Amino acid sequence: MQFQTKALYNFLRFTSCHNKSSRVKKWQIEDLRVLKEKKLFENLKNLNLNMDKEYFLKYANEVDSPEELVDLLAGEKEGESKDQIYLVLFELYRRFLSEKRCISIFADELDHRIFLYDTNQLYNDELLQNSLANLKNILDSNVDFGVDQKEAFKSLLQYLAHDLENFLFDYISDQIDAKNKVYALELIDGFYPYISKNLWFDFLKAKLKALDDISSSNEIIEKILSHLKLKPNLDLQFRILKFMVGLGDRKIFMKTLKQAAEHLKKEEELKSILNILAEFYLRLDRDDLEKKILDIIDQRSKIKSDQALKKQDIDAILQIVS
């Protein structure tokens, strides 16, 4: 998927926060939100676009988005020069014309709030909740105009730096962990028709159900496993295993483990499943089996994580749990 311009530079800035060695230019990752108005106009002047607030507003009010504005004021520019101008004009547009609704401004604000949430800097969760409510309204409006639900969601992703579907999963999971049951259910039901990873959201339904009705939760997990048998997904199977550790249901845990074991390819995957298995036996107070698993982990400690597995490696684990 190709990013729209603002989403691309947001992506560079967000990833540079986690990877300080990334090779990017300062202007590409600068947080313009923290700059004063005077500095922003100075930046434009240094880019050979001399204007003040009055001049800016005169032209900004003639267009419906910062993208249209940069075409109007710097249409002859190309490459990095145009992108630098665009980023400054975007920030000014965001500050002075926030009442104008356009998708890039909305997506930028959603990206910003997701970043703050992920980095534990969002001090008012209501801001993010408002953005998600607006997101749902935008998607619903597109559907009202005849756009397919999943296409409506997919078309929005080009404006976002974050993986929206993964974020929604993690955020809803956090709501369930915090026992915000009503809001979690609202988000699951609201976004379920739009997302593509429906099995992951089915897992969220199971996790939510487990707060009140373990039996119903297990039924959902069983249905998910039936789908995964036809189309395996190790990441989801690992999530289910970790979830089942907490519930302590041996039957479903072992069924999931054996199903996942059939598709292990690398040493790191085997070690992941061994650690989950050790945790499961610890919860069941099976110290003998926990020790066996920990011994295997210790014996394999020097094996490289990307080394391919042999069938006997997996068989040895299955023999312990059989």
mmCIF file with all atom_site columns, N, CA, C and O in Angstrom, residues 10 56 81 96 103 144-145 162 168 176-177 248 253 268 275 293:
data_model
loop_
_atom_site.group_PDB
_atom_site.id
_atom_site.type_symbol
_atom_site.label_atom_id
_atom_site.label_alt_id
_atom_site.label_comp_id
_atom_site.label_asym_id
_atom_site.label_entity_id
_atom_site.label_seq_id
_atom_site.pdbx_PDB_ins_code
_atom_site.Cartn_x
_atom_site.Cartn_y
_atom_site.Cartn_z
_atom_site.occupancy
_atom_site.B_iso_or_equiv
_atom_site.pdbx_formal_charge
_atom_site.auth_seq_id
_atom_site.auth_comp_id
_atom_site.auth_asym_id
_atom_site.auth_atom_id
_atom_site.pdbx_PDB_model_num
ATOM 1  N N  . ASN A 1 10  ? 4.621   11.045  8.633  1.00 0.00 ? 10  ASN A N  1
ATOM 2  C CA . ASN A 1 10  ? 4.259   10.606  9.985  1.00 0.00 ? 10  ASN A CA 1
ATOM 3  C C  . ASN A 1 10  ? 4.896   9.250   10.285 1.00 0.00 ? 10  ASN A C  1
ATOM 4  O O  . ASN A 1 10  ? 5.411   9.018   11.380 1.00 0.00 ? 10  ASN A O  1
ATOM 5  N N  . PHE A 1 56  ? -1.836  33.739  4.204  1.00 0.00 ? 56  PHE A N  1
ATOM 6  C CA . PHE A 1 56  ? -2.099  32.297  4.239  1.00 0.00 ? 56  PHE A CA 1
ATOM 7  C C  . PHE A 1 56  ? -3.601  32.021  4.261  1.00 0.00 ? 56  PHE A C  1
ATOM 8  O O  . PHE A 1 56  ? -4.112  31.207  3.485  1.00 0.00 ? 56  PHE A O  1
ATOM 9  N N  . SER A 1 81  ? 11.662  19.814  -2.030 1.00 0.00 ? 81  SER A N  1
ATOM 10 C CA . SER A 1 81  ? 11.292  21.208  -1.787 1.00 0.00 ? 81  SER A CA 1
ATOM 11 C C  . SER A 1 81  ? 9.780   21.345  -1.623 1.00 0.00 ? 81  SER A C  1
ATOM 12 O O  . SER A 1 81  ? 9.293   22.015  -0.705 1.00 0.00 ? 81  SER A O  1
ATOM 13 N N  . PHE A 1 96  ? -5.237  26.534  11.865 1.00 0.00 ? 96  PHE A N  1
ATOM 14 C CA . PHE A 1 96  ? -6.122  27.673  11.622 1.00 0.00 ? 96  PHE A CA 1
ATOM 15 C C  . PHE A 1 96  ? -7.452  27.302  10.981 1.00 0.00 ? 96  PHE A C  1
ATOM 16 O O  . PHE A 1 96  ? -8.397  28.093  11.023 1.00 0.00 ? 96  PHE A O  1
ATOM 17 N N  . ILE A 1 103 ? -10.067 14.539  4.866  1.00 0.00 ? 103 ILE A N  1
ATOM 18 C CA . ILE A 1 103 ? -9.629  13.227  5.334  1.00 0.00 ? 103 ILE A CA 1
ATOM 19 C C  . ILE A 1 103 ? -8.190  13.238  5.829  1.00 0.00 ? 103 ILE A C  1
ATOM 20 O O  . ILE A 1 103 ? -7.849  12.552  6.804  1.00 0.00 ? 103 ILE A O  1
ATOM 21 N N  . ASP A 1 144 ? -23.066 4.654   3.158  1.00 0.00 ? 144 ASP A N  1
ATOM 22 C CA . ASP A 1 144 ? -24.343 5.264   2.770  1.00 0.00 ? 144 ASP A CA 1
ATOM 23 C C  . ASP A 1 144 ? -24.322 5.730   1.316  1.00 0.00 ? 144 ASP A C  1
ATOM 24 O O  . ASP A 1 144 ? -25.368 5.786   0.657  1.00 0.00 ? 144 ASP A O  1
ATOM 25 N N  . PHE A 1 145 ? -23.112 6.052   0.825  1.00 0.00 ? 145 PHE A N  1
ATOM 26 C CA . PHE A 1 145 ? -22.969 6.480   -0.567 1.00 0.00 ? 145 PHE A CA 1
ATOM 27 C C  . PHE A 1 145 ? -22.705 5.305   -1.507 1.00 0.00 ? 145 PHE A C  1
ATOM 28 O O  . PHE A 1 145 ? -22.374 5.493   -2.672 1.00 0.00 ? 145 PHE A O  1
ATOM 29 N N  . HIS A 1 162 ? -0.148  4.479   10.894 1.00 0.00 ? 162 HIS A N  1
ATOM 30 C CA . HIS A 1 162 ? -0.291  3.275   11.715 1.00 0.00 ? 162 HIS A CA 1
ATOM 31 C C  . HIS A 1 162 ? -1.082  2.196   10.982 1.00 0.00 ? 162 HIS A C  1
ATOM 32 O O  . HIS A 1 162 ? -1.883  2.496   10.091 1.00 0.00 ? 162 HIS A O  1
ATOM 33 N N  . LEU A 1 168 ? -6.610  -1.266  16.315 1.00 0.00 ? 168 LEU A N  1
ATOM 34 C CA . LEU A 1 168 ? -7.951  -1.509  16.848 1.00 0.00 ? 168 LEU A CA 1
ATOM 35 C C  . LEU A 1 168 ? -7.983  -2.789  17.671 1.00 0.00 ? 168 LEU A C  1
ATOM 36 O O  . LEU A 1 168 ? -8.585  -2.831  18.750 1.00 0.00 ? 168 LEU A O  1
ATOM 37 N N  . ILE A 1 176 ? -10.777 -4.619  27.107 1.00 0.00 ? 176 ILE A N  1
ATOM 38 C CA . ILE A 1 176 ? -11.264 -5.840  27.756 1.00 0.00 ? 176 ILE A CA 1
ATOM 39 C C  . ILE A 1 176 ? -10.461 -6.115  29.026 1.00 0.00 ? 176 ILE A C  1
ATOM 40 O O  . ILE A 1 176 ? -11.021 -6.457  30.070 1.00 0.00 ? 176 ILE A O  1
ATOM 41 N N  . ASP A 1 177 ? -9.146  -5.947  28.935 1.00 0.00 ? 177 ASP A N  1
ATOM 42 C CA . ASP A 1 177 ? -8.295  -6.159  30.114 1.00 0.00 ? 177 ASP A CA 1
ATOM 43 C C  . ASP A 1 177 ? -8.681  -5.212  31.251 1.00 0.00 ? 177 ASP A C  1
ATOM 44 O O  . ASP A 1 177 ? -8.577  -5.565  32.429 1.00 0.00 ? 177 ASP A O  1
ATOM 45 N N  . GLY A 1 248 ? -6.784  -21.707 31.800 1.00 0.00 ? 248 GLY A N  1
ATOM 46 C CA . GLY A 1 248 ? -6.441  -23.022 32.328 1.00 0.00 ? 248 GLY A CA 1
ATOM 47 C C  . GLY A 1 248 ? -7.240  -24.171 31.752 1.00 0.00 ? 248 GLY A C  1
ATOM 48 O O  . GLY A 1 248 ? -7.299  -25.249 32.354 1.00 0.00 ? 248 GLY A O  1
ATOM 49 N N  . PHE A 1 253 ? -6.404  -25.757 25.177 1.00 0.00 ? 253 PHE A N  1
ATOM 50 C CA . PHE A 1 253 ? -4.996  -25.362 25.099 1.00 0.00 ? 253 PHE A CA 1
ATOM 51 C C  . PHE A 1 253 ? -4.208  -26.384 24.287 1.00 0.00 ? 253 PHE A C  1
ATOM 52 O O  . PHE A 1 253 ? -3.451  -26.024 23.376 1.00 0.00 ? 253 PHE A O  1
ATOM 53 N N  . GLU A 1 268 ? 12.854  -19.879 16.636 1.00 0.00 ? 268 GLU A N  1
ATOM 54 C CA . GLU A 1 268 ? 12.231  -18.858 17.475 1.00 0.00 ? 268 GLU A CA 1
ATOM 55 C C  . GLU A 1 268 ? 10.757  -19.168 17.726 1.00 0.00 ? 268 GLU A C  1
ATOM 56 O O  . GLU A 1 268 ? 10.220  -18.871 18.799 1.00 0.00 ? 268 GLU A O  1
ATOM 57 N N  . ASN A 1 275 ? 7.910   -21.610 25.779 1.00 0.00 ? 275 ASN A N  1
ATOM 58 C CA . ASN A 1 275 ? 7.738   -20.679 26.903 1.00 0.00 ? 275 ASN A CA 1
ATOM 59 C C  . ASN A 1 275 ? 6.279   -20.592 27.336 1.00 0.00 ? 275 ASN A C  1
ATOM 60 O O  . ASN A 1 275 ? 5.975   -20.527 28.535 1.00 0.00 ? 275 ASN A O  1
ATOM 61 N N  . ILE A 1 293 ? 10.044  -28.872 30.279 1.00 0.00 ? 293 ILE A N  1
ATOM 62 C CA . ILE A 1 293 ? 10.011  -27.862 29.218 1.00 0.00 ? 293 ILE A CA 1
ATOM 63 C C  . ILE A 1 293 ? 11.155  -26.861 29.396 1.00 0.00 ? 293 ILE A C  1
ATOM 64 O O  . ILE A 1 293 ? 11.842  -26.504 28.429 1.00 0.00 ? 293 ILE A O  1
#
